[in-house]
Coordinates of C-alpha atoms in Angstrom, one line a residue:
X57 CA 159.3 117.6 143.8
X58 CA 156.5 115.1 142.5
X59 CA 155.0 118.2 141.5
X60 CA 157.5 119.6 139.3
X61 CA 158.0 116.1 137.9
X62 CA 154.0 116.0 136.5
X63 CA 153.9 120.0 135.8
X64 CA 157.3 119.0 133.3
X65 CA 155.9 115.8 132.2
X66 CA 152.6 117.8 131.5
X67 CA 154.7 120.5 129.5
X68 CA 156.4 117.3 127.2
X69 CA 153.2 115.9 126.4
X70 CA 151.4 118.9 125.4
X71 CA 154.1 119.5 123.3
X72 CA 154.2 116.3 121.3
X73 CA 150.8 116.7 120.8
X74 CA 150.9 120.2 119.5
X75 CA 154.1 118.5 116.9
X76 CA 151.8 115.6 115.9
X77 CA 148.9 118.3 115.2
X78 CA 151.5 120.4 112.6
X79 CA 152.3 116.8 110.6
X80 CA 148.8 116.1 110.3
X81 CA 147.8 119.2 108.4
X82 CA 151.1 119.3 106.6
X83 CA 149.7 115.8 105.3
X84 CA 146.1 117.3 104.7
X85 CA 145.0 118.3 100.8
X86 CA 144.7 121.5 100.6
X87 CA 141.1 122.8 98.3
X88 CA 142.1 125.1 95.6
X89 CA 139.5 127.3 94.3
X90 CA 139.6 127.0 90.7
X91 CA 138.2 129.5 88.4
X92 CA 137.3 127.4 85.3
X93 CA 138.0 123.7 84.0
X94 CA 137.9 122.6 80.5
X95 CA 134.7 121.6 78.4
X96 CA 135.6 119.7 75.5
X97 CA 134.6 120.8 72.0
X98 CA 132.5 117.0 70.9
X99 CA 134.3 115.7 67.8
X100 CA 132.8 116.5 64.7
X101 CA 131.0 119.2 66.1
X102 CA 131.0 121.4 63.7
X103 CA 129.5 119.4 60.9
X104 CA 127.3 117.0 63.0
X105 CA 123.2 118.5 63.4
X106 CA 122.2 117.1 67.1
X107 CA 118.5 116.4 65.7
X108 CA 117.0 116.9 69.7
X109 CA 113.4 115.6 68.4
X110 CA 114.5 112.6 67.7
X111 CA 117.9 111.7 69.6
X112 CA 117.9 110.8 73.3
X113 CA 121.0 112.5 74.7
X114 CA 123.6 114.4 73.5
X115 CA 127.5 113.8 75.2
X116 CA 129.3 115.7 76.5
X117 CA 132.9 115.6 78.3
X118 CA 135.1 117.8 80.2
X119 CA 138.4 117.7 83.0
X120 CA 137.9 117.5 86.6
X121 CA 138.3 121.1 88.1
X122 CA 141.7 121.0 89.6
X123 CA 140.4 121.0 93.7
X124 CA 143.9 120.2 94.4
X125 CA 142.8 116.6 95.2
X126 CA 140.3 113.8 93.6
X127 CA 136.8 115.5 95.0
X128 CA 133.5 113.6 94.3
X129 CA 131.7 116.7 91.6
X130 CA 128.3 117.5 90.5
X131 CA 128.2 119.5 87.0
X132 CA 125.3 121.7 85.5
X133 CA 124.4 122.4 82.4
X134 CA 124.2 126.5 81.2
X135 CA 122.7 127.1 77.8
X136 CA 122.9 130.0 75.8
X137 CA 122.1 131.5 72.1
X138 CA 124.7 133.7 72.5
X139 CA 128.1 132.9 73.2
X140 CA 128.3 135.4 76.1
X141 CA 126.6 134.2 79.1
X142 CA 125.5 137.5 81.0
X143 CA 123.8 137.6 84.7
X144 CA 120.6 138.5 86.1
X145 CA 120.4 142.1 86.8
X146 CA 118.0 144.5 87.9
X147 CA 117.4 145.6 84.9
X148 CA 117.1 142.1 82.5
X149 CA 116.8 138.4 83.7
X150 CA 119.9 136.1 82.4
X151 CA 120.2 135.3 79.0
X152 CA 121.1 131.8 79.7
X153 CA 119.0 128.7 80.9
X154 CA 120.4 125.9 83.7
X155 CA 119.1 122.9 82.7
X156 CA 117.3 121.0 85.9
X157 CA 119.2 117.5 85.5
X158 CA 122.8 117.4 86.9
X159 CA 125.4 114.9 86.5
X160 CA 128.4 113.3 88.5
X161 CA 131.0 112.2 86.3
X162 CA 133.0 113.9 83.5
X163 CA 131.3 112.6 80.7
X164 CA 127.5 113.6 80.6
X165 CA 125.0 112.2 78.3
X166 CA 122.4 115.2 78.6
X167 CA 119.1 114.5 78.2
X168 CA 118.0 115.7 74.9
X169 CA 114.2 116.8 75.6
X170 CA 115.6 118.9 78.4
X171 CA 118.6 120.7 76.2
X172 CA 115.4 121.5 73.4
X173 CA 112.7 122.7 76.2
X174 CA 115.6 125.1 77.0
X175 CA 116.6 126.7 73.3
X176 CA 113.0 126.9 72.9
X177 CA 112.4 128.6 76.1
X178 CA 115.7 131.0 75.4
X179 CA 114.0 131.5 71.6
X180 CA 110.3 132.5 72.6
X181 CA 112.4 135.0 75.3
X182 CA 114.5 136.9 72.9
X183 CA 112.4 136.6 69.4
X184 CA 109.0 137.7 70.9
X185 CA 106.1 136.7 67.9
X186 CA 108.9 135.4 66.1
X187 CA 108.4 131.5 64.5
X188 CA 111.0 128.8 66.0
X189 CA 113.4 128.0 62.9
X190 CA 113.1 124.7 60.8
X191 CA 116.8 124.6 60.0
X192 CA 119.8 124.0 62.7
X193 CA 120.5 127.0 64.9
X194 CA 123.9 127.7 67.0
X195 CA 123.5 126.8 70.4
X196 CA 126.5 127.6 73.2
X197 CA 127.1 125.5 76.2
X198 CA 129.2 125.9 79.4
X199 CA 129.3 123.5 82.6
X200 CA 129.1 124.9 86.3
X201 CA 130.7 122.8 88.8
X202 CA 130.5 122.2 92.6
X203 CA 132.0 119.7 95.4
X204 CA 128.7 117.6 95.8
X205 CA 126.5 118.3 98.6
X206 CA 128.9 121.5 99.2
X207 CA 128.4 125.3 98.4
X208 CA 132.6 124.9 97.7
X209 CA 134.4 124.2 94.4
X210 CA 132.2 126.5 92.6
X211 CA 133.6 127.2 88.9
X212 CA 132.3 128.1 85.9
X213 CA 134.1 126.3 82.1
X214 CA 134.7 127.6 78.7
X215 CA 132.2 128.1 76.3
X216 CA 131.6 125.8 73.4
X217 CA 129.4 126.4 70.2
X218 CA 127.3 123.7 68.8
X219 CA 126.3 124.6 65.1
X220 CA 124.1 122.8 63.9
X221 CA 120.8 121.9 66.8
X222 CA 117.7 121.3 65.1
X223 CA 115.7 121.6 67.9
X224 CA 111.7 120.7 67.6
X225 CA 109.0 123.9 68.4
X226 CA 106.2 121.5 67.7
X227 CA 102.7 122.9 69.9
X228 CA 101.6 119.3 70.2
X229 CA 101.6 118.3 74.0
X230 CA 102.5 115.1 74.7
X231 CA 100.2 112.7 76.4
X232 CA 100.5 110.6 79.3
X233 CA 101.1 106.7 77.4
X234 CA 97.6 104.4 77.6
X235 CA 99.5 101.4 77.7
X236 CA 103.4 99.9 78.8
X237 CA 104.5 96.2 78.3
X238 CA 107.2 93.8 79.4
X239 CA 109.4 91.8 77.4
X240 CA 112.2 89.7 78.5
X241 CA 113.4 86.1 79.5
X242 CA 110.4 85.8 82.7
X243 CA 108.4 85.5 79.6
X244 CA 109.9 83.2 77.2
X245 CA 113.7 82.9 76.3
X246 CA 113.6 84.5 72.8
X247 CA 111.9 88.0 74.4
X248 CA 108.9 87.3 71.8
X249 CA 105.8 87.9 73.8
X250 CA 105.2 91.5 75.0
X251 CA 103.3 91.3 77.5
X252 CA 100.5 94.8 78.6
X253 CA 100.6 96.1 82.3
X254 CA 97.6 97.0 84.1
X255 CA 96.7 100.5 83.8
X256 CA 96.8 101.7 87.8
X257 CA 92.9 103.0 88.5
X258 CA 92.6 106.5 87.9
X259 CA 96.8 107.7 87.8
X260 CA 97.0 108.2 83.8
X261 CA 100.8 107.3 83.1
X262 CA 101.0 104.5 85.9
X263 CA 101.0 100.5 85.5
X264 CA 101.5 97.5 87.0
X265 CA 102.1 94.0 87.1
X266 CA 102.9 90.5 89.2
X267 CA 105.5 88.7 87.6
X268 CA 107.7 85.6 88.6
X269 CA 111.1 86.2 88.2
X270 CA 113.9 83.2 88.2
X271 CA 117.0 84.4 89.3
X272 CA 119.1 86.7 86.6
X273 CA 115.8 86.9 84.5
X274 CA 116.6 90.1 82.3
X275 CA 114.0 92.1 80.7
X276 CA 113.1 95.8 79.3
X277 CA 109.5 97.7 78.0
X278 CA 108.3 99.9 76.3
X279 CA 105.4 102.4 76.1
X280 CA 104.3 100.1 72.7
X281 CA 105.7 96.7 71.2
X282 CA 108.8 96.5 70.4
X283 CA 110.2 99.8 72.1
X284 CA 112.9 98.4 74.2
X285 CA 113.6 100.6 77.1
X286 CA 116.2 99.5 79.4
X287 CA 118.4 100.3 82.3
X288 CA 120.7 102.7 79.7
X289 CA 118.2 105.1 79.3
X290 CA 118.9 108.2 80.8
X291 CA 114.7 108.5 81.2
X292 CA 114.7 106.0 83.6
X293 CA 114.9 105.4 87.3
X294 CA 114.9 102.3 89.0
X295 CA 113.5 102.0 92.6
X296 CA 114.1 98.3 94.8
X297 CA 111.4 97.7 97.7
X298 CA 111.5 93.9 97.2
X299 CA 115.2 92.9 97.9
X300 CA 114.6 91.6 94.6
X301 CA 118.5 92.4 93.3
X302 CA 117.6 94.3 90.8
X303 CA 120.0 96.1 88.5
X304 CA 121.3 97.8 85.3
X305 CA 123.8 95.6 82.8
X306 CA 126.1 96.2 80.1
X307 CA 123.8 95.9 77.6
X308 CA 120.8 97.7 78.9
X309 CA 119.3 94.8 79.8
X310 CA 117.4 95.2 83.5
X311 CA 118.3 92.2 85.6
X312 CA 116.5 90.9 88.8
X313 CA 118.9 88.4 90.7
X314 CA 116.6 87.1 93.4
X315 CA 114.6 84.7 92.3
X316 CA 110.2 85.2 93.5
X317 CA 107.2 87.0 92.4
X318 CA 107.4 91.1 92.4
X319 CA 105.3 93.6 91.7
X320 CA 106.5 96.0 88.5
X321 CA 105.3 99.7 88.5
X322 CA 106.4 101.8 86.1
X323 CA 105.2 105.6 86.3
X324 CA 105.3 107.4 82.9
X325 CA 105.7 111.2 83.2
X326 CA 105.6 114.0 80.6
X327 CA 108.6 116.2 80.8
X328 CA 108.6 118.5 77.9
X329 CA 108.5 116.5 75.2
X330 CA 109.4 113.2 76.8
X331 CA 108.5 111.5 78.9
X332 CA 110.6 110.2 82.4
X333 CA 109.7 106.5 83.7
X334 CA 110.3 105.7 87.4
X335 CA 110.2 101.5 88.1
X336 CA 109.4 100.1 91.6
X337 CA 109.8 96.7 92.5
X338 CA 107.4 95.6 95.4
X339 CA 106.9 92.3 97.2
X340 CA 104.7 90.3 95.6
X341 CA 102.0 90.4 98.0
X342 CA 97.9 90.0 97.7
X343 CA 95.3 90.9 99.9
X344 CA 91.8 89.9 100.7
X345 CA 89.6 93.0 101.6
X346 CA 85.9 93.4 102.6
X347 CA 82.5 91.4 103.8
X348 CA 84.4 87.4 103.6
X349 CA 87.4 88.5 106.3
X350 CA 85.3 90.2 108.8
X351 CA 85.2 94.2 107.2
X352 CA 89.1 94.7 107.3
X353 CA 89.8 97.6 104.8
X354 CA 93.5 97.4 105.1
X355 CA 97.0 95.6 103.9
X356 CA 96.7 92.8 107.2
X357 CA 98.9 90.0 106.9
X358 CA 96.1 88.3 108.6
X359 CA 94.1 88.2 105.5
X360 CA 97.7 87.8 102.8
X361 CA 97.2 85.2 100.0
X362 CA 99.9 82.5 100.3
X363 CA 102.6 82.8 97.6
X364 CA 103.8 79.8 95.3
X365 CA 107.4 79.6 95.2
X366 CA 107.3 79.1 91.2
X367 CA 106.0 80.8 88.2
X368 CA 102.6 77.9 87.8
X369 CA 101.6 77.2 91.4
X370 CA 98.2 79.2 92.6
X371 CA 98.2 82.4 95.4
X372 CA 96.2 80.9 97.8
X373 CA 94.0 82.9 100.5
X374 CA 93.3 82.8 103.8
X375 CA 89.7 80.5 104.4
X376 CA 86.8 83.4 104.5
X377 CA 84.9 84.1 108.1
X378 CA 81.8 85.6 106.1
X379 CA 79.6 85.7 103.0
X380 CA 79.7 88.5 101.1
X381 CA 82.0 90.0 97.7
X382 CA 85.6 89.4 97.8
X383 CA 87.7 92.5 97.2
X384 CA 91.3 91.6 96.1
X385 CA 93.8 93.4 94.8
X386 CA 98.3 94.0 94.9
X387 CA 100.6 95.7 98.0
X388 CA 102.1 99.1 96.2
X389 CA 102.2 102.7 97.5
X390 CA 98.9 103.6 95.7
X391 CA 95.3 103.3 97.2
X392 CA 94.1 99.4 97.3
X393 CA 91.6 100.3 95.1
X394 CA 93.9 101.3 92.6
X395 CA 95.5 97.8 92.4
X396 CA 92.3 96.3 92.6
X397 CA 90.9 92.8 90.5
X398 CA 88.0 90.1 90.3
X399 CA 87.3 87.2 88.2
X400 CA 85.0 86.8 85.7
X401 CA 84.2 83.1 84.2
X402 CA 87.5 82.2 85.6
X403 CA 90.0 84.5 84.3
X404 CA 91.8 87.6 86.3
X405 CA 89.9 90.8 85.4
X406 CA 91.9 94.1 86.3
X407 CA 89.7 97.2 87.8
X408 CA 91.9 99.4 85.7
X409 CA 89.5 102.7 84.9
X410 CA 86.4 100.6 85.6
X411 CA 83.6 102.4 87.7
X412 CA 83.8 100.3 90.4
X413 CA 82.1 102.3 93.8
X414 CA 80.1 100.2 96.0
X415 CA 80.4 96.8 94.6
X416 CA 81.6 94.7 91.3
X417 CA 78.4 92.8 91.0
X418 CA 76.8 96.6 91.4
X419 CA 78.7 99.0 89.1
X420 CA 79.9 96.2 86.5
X421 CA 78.1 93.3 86.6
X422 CA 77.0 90.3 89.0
X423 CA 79.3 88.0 86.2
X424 CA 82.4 90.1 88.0
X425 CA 81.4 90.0 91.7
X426 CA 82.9 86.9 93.4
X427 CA 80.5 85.9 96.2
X428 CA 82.5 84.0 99.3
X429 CA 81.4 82.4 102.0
X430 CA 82.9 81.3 105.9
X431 CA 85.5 78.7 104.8
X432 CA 85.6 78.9 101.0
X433 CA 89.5 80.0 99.1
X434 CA 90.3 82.1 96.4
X435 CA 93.2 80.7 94.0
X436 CA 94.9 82.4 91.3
X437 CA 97.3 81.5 88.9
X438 CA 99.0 85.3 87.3
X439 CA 101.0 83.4 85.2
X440 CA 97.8 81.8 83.1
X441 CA 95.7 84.5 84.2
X442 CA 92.9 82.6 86.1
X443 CA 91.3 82.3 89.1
X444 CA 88.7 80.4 91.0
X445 CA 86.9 80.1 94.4
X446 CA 87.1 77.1 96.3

């Protein structure tokens, strides 16, 4: 009888389960499969020319597909010279270009050095010898979307016609910049002084510099003075390694809300005819290498200048064990080396692209080489740019 009693209780359960399992994906969304969702025809498009040499981005907006449900989307841009879009075939590649950046929301600012490597690509394609036009050209655009980080969703827009892209064939290839500065509130509160980055030793397009920050310091650069490049520029990519807090604003402005000494890097590269900047901010950490620790060629803590907790004080280093030259130089990803510095007559001097191989006092001069000995310091103040040994 007990049996029968478990065997039927058994039976109930399994049954309740199987009822709670039927509500549960009567509540579930349910993914439509759309074929197409709406791109939205810019205003004034017919009578505005997108000028791609000298604009940034050009907007555009469109509705969510209709998934069925709110589903996180990543859109690509197609473009075309021809307002129908035909496949690759056996016979003839696609007459349409997918642009390399994609984009998350419904309202994209496309980068506008990308849309112009494209027509020009699509031009030299289908108008073999022929000369790139001077004068505004018809370009057509359509957006492909997908449920991020999924192969589902998959659905292709309408096509819109932009009339009027001036788009810029120029042959001159764009050069890696020589130099990047800083400007912002670390450096004085009415963003007067631009101050140069260090040139990273032997990467063209990389610099670098130790800064103090106070906390919700704001600052932007530029490749020149007066070129203010912030965190609303599409070009740019901002990288934390410092728990420094630092973030985009409102009004471009880049913002670091932990207050301590970092290490910028910005990394400049050519992408058609722009140019893409990636910033890293690092600890601000320095290191004693070489003959005064003992022949350590490595980031040890060991042998890690002590770091003031304010913009004026001194980095102090460890007390030397040996005579010999003093190698010094900034923690990054990049070869020591490539951060590398001395003094000279008491001020900071950067390695930059200086031939420096077996020795400072060697390949540049005996006026660069700082010669330690067992218990001597070095001190250096970034913010006045000067140094000593002690």
């Amino acid at each position: 009888m007990k049996k029968i009693f478990n065997i039927l209780l058994l039976a109930v359960f399994t049954l309740s389960v199987f009822t709670a399992c039927e509500k549960d994906d009567d509540s579930n969304p349910v993914l439509k499969e759309p074929i197409t969702f709406s791109l939205n025809l810019p205003p004034y498009a017919a009578n505005n020319i997108y000028d791609l040499k000298n604009a940034k981005t050009v907007e555009l907006t469109c509705s969510q597909p209709d998934y069925g449900f709110p589903a996180a989307t990543t859109y690509s841009v197609q473009v075309a010279l021809n307002s129908e879009f035909t496949e690759k075939t056996e016979e003839s590649e696609a007459n349409y270009t997918e642009l390399t950046t994609t984009y998350s929301t419904a309202k994209m600012d496309v980068v506008a050095s990308e849309l112009n490597t494209a027509i020009i690509e699509l031009w030299t394609a289908q108008n073999e010898g022929a000369d790139f036009p001077t004068t505004p050209i018809s370009v057509f655009i359509r957006l492909k979307a997908t449920i991020t980080d999924s192969d589902r969703g998959v659905c292709i827009s309408n096509v819109i016609e932009l009339p009027k892209v001036l788009g810029n064939a120029s042959t001159d290839k764009l050069e890696a910049p020589q130099t990047m500065f800083l400007v912002g509130s670390m450096l004085d509160t009415e963003w007067t002084i631009w101050k140069p980055m260090v040139q990273v030793s032997g990467l063209d397009g990389q610099f670098w510099r130790l800064i103090y920050f106070t906390a919700g310091d704001e600052f932007k650069f530029g490749t020149k003075e007066k070129e203010y490049i912030g965190s609303d520029d599409t070009r740019l990519t901002i990288t934390d390694k410092a728990e420094s807090g630092v973030i985009g604003t409102n009004s471009g402005n880049i913002t670091v809300k932990n207050a301590g000494w970092y290490v910028v890097f910005i990394k400049a590269a050519v992408k058609g005819s722009d140019y893409t900047f990636t910033m890293t901010f690092y600890p601000g950490e320095v290191y004693l290498f070489g003959a005064t620790n003992g022949g350590t060629w490595d980031y040890n803590d060991t042998w890690k200048f002590t770091a003031p907790d304010n913009k004026d004080g001194s980095f102090v280093s460890p007390a030397m064990t040996a005579s010999g030259e003093a190698r010094i130089c900034v923690k990054t990803d990049v070869d020591w080396w490539r951060t590398e510095f001395t003094l000279c007559n008491g001020e900071i001097f950067y390695r930059e692209n200086n031939p420096v191989n077996d020795s400072w006092g060697k390949d540049v001069g005996p006026e660069y080489s700082i010669q330690g000995a067992a218990g001597k310091t070095i001190q250096l103040n970034f913010t006045a740019g000067t140094g000593e040994l002690k």
